[in-house]
JSON list of C-alpha atoms in Angstrom, two decimals:
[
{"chain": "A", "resi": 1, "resn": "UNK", "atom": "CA", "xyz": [-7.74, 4.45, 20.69]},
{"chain": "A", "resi": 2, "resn": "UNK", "atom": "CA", "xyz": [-9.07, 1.97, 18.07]},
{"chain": "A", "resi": 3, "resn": "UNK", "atom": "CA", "xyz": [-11.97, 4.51, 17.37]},
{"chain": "A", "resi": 4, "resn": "UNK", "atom": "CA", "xyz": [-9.76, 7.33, 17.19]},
{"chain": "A", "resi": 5, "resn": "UNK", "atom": "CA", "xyz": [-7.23, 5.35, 14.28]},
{"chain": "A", "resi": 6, "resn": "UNK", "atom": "CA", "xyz": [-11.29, 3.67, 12.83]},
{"chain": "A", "resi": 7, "resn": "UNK", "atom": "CA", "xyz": [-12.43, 7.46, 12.20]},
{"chain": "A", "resi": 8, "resn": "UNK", "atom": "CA", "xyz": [-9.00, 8.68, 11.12]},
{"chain": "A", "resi": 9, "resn": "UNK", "atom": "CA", "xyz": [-8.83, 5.92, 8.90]},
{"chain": "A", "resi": 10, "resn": "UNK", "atom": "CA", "xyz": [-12.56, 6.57, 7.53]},
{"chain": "A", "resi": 11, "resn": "UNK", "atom": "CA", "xyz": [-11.93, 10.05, 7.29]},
{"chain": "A", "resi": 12, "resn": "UNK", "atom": "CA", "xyz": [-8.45, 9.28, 5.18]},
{"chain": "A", "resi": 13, "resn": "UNK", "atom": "CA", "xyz": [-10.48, 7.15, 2.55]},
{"chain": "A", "resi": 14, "resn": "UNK", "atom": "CA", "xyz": [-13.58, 9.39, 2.21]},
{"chain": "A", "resi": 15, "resn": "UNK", "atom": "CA", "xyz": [-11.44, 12.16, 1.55]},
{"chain": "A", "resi": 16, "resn": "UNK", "atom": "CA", "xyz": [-8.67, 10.89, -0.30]},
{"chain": "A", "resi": 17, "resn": "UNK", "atom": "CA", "xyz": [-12.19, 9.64, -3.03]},
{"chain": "A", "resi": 18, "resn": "UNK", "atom": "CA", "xyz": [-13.18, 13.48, -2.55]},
{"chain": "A", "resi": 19, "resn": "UNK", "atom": "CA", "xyz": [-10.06, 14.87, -3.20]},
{"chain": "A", "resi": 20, "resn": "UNK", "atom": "CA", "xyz": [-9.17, 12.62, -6.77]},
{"chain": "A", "resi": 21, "resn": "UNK", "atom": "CA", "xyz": [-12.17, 13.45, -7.61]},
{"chain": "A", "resi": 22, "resn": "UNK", "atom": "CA", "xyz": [-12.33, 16.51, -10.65]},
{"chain": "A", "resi": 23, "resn": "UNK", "atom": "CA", "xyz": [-13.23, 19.81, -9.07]},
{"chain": "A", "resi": 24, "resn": "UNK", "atom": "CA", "xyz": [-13.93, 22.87, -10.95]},
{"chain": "A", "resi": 25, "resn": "UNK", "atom": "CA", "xyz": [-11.84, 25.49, -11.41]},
{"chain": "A", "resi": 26, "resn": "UNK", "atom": "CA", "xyz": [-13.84, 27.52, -9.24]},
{"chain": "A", "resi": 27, "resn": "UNK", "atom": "CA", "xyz": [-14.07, 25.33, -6.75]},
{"chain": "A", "resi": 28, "resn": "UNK", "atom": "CA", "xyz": [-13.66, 26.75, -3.06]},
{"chain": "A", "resi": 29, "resn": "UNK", "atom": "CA", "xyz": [-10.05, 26.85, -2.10]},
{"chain": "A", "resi": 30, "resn": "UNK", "atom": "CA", "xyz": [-10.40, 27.25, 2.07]},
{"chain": "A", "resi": 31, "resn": "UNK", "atom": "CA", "xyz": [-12.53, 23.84, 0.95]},
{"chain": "A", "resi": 32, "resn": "UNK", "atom": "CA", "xyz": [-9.38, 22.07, -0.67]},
{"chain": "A", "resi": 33, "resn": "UNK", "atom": "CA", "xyz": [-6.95, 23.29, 2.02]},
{"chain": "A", "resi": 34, "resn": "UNK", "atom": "CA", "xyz": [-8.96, 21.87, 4.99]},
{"chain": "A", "resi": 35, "resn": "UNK", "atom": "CA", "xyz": [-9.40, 18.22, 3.00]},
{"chain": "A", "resi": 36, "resn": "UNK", "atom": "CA", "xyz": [-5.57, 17.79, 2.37]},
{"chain": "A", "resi": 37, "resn": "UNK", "atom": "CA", "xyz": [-5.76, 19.18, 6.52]},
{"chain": "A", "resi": 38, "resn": "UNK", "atom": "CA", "xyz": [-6.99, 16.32, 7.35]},
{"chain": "A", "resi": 39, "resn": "UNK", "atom": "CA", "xyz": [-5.35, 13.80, 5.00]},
{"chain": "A", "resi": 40, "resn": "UNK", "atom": "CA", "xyz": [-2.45, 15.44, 6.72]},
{"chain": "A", "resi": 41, "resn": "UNK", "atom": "CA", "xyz": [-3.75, 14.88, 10.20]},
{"chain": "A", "resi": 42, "resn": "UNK", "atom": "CA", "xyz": [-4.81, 11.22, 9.45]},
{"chain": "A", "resi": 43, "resn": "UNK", "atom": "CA", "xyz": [-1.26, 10.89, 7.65]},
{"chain": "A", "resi": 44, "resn": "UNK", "atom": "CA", "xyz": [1.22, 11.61, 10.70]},
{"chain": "A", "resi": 45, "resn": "UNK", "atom": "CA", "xyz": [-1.45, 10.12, 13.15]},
{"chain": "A", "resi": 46, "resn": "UNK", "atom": "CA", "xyz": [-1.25, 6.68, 11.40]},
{"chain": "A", "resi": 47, "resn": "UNK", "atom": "CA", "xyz": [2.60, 6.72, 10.68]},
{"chain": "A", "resi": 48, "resn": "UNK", "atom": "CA", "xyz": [3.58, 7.94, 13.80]},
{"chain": "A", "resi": 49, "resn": "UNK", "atom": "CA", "xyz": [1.13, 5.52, 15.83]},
{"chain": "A", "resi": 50, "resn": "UNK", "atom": "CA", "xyz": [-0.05, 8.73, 17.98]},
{"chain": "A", "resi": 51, "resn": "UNK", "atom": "CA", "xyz": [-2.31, 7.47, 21.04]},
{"chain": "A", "resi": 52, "resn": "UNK", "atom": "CA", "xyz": [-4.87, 9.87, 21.83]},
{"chain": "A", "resi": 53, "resn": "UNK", "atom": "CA", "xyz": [-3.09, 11.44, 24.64]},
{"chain": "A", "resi": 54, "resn": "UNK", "atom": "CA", "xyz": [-0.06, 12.05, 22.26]},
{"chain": "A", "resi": 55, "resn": "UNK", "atom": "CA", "xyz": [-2.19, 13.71, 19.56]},
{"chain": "A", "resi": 56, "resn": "UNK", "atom": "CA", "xyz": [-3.88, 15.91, 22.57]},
{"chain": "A", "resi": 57, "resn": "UNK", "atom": "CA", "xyz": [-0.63, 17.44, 22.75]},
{"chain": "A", "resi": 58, "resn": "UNK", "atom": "CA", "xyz": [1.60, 17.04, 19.44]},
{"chain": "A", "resi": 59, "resn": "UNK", "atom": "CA", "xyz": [-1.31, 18.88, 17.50]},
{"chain": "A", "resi": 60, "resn": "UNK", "atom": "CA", "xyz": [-1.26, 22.23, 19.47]},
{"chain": "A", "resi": 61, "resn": "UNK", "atom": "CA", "xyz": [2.83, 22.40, 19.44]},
{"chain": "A", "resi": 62, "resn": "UNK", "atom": "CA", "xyz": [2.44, 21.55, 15.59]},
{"chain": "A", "resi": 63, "resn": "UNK", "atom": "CA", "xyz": [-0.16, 24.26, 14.53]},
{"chain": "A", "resi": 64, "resn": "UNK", "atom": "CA", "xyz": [2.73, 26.60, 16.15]},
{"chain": "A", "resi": 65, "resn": "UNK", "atom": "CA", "xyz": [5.38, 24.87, 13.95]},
{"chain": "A", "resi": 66, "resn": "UNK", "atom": "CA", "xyz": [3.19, 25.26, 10.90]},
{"chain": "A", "resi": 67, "resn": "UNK", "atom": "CA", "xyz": [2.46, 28.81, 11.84]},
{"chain": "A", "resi": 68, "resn": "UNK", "atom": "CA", "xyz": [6.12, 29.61, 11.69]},
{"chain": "A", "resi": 69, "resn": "UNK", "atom": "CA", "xyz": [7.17, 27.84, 8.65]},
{"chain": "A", "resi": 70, "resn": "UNK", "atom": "CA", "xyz": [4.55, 29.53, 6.60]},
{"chain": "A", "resi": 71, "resn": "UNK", "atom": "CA", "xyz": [5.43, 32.48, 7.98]},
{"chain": "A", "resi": 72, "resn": "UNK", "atom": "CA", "xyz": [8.58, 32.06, 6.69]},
{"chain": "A", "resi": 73, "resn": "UNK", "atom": "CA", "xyz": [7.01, 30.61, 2.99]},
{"chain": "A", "resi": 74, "resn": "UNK", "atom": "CA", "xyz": [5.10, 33.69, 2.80]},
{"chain": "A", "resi": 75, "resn": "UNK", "atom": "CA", "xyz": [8.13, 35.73, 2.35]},
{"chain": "A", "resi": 76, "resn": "UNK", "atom": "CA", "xyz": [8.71, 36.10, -1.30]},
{"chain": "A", "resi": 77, "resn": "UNK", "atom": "CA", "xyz": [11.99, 38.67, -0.98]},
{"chain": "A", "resi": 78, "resn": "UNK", "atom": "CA", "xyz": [13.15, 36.72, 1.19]},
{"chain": "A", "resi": 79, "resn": "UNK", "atom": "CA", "xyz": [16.91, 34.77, -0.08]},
{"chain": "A", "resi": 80, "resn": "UNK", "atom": "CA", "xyz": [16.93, 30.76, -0.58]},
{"chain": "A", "resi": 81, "resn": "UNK", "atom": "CA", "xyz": [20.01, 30.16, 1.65]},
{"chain": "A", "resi": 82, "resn": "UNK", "atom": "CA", "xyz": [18.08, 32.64, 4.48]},
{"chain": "A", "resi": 83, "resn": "UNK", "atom": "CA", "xyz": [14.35, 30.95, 3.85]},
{"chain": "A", "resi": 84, "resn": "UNK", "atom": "CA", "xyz": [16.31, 27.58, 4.39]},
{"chain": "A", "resi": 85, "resn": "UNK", "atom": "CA", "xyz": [18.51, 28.58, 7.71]},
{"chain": "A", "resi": 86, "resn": "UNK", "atom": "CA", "xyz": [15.31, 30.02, 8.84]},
{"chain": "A", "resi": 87, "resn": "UNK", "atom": "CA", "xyz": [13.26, 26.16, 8.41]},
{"chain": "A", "resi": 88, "resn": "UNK", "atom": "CA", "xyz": [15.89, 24.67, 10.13]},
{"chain": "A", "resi": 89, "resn": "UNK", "atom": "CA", "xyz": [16.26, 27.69, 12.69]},
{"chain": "A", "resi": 90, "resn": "UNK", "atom": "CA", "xyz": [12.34, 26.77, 13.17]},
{"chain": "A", "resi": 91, "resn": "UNK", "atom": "CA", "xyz": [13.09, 22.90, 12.76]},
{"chain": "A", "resi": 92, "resn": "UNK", "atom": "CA", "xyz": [15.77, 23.01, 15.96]},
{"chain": "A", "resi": 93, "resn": "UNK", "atom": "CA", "xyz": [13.40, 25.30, 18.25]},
{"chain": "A", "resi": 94, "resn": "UNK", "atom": "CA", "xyz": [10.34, 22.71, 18.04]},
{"chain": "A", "resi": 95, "resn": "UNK", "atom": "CA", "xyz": [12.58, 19.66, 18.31]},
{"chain": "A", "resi": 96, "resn": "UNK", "atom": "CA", "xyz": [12.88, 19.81, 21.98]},
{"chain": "A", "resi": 97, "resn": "UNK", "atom": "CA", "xyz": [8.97, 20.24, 22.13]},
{"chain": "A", "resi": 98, "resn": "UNK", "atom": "CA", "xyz": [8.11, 17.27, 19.69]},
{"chain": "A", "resi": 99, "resn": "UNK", "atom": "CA", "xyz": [10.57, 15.66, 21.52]},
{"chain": "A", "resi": 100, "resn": "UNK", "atom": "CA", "xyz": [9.01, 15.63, 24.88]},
{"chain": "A", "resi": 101, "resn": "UNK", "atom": "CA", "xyz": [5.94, 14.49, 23.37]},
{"chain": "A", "resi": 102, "resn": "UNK", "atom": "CA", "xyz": [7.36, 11.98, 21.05]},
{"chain": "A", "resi": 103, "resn": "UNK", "atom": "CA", "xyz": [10.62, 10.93, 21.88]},
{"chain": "A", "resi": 104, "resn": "UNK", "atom": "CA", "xyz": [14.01, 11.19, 19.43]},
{"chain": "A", "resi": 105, "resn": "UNK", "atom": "CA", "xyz": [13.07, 8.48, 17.25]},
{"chain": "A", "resi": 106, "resn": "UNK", "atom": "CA", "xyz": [9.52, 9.39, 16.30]},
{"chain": "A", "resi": 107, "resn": "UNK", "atom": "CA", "xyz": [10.35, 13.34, 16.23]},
{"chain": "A", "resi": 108, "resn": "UNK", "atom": "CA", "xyz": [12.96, 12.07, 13.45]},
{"chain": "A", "resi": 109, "resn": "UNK", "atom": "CA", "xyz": [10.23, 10.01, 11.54]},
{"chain": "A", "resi": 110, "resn": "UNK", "atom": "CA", "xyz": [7.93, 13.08, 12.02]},
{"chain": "A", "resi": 111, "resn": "UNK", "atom": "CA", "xyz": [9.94, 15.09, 9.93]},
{"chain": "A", "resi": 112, "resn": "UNK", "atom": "CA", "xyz": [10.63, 12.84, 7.63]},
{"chain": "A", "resi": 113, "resn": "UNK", "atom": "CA", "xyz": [7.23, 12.09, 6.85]},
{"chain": "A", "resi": 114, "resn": "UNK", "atom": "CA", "xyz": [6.11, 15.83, 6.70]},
{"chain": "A", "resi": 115, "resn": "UNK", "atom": "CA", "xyz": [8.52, 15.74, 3.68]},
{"chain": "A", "resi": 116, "resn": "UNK", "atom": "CA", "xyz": [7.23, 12.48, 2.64]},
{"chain": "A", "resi": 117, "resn": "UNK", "atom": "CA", "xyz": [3.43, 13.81, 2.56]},
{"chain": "A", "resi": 118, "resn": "UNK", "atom": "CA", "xyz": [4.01, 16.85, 0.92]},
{"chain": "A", "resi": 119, "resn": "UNK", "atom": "CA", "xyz": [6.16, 14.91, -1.64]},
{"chain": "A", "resi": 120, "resn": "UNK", "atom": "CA", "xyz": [3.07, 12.81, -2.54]},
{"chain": "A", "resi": 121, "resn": "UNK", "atom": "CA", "xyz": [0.91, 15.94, -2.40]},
{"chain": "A", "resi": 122, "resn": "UNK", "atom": "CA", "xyz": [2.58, 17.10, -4.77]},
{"chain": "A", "resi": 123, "resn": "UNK", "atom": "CA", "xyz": [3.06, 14.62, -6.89]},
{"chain": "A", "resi": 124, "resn": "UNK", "atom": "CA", "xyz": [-0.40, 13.13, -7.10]},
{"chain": "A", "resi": 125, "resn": "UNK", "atom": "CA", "xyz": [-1.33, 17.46, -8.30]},
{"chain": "A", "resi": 126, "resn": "UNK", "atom": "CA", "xyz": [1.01, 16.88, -10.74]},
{"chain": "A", "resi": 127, "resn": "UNK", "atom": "CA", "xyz": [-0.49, 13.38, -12.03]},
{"chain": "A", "resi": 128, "resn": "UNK", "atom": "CA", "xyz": [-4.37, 15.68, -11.90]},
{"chain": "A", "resi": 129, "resn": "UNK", "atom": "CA", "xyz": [-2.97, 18.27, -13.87]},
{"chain": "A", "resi": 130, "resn": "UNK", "atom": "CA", "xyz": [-1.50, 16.18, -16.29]},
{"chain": "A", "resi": 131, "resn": "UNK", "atom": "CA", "xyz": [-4.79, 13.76, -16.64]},
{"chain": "A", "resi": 132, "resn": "UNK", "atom": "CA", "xyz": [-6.79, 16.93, -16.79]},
{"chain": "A", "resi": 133, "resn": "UNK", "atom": "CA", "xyz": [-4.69, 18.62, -19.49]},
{"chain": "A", "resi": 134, "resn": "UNK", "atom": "CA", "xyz": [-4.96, 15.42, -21.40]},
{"chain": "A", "resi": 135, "resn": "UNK", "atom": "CA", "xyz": [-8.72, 15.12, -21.21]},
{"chain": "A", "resi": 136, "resn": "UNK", "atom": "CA", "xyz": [-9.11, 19.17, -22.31]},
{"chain": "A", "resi": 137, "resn": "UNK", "atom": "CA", "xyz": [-7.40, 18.89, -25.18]},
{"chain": "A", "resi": 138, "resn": "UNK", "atom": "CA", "xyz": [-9.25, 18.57, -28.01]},
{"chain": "A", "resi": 139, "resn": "UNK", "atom": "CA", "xyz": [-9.20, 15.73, -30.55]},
{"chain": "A", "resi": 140, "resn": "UNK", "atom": "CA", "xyz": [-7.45, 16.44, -33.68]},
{"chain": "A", "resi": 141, "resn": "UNK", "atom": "CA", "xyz": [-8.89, 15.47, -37.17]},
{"chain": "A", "resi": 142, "resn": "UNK", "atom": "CA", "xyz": [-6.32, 13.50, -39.28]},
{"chain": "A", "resi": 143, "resn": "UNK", "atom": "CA", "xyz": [-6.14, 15.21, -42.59]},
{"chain": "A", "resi": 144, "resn": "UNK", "atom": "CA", "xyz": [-8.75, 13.88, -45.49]},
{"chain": "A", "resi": 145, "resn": "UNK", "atom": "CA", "xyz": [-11.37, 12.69, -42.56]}
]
């Protein structure tokens, strides 16, 4: 177990030094997806305190649950109010599964730190956009220099 949470842990910072890292524009985007896989991985295994045996089975039941909900992203016609009965249409039919692997409690803090990782993902692409917008921009003359 400590190996498993050592590696996960290793993996988190090596990537997370990757991934702040500039890349350039053309940069591979299957190669981007699969880093912030992992930070994602590494992410729920640490706050949720998986043991081995755990992550053996959470993992499989969650590619499923990820499979449905982007499914369900992909679907541009698709109406708010319907895209967000269908998340929580998808939300209720893999709480009983998480459950049985988890328990109440931690399926509750496993949803709540999906949100909470893809709120920082999103954020910290904001903060890289910004600092790279800033450092394109070119430098302005004052007038008379």
């Amino acid at each position: 177990m400590k190996k498993l949470l050592l590696y996960l842990l290793l993996t988190l910072g090596s990537l997370s030094t990757t991934f702040a890292q500039d890349q350039p524009d053309n940069a591979d985007p299957s190669k981007k997806e699969q880093k912030v896989q992992a930070l994602y991985v590494a992410y729920i295994t640490k706050e949720l305190n998986l043991t081995a045996e755990e992550a053996q089975k959470f993992w499989p039941v969650h590619a499923q649950f990820d499979a449905e909900m982007k499914a369900i992203h992909q679907k541009e016609d698709m109406p708010e109010l319907q895209r967000e009965e269908a998340v929580l249409g998808v939300k209720k039919k893999f709480q009983e599964r998480f459950t049985k692997i988890l328990g109440n409690n931690r399926t509750d803090n496993f949803y709540r730190k999906d949100i909470q990782f893809r709120a920082k993902l999103v954020e910290r692409l904001r903060k890289m956009r910004q600092q790279n917008n800033i450092n394109q921009r070119p430098m302005r003359r004052k007038p008379g220099m």
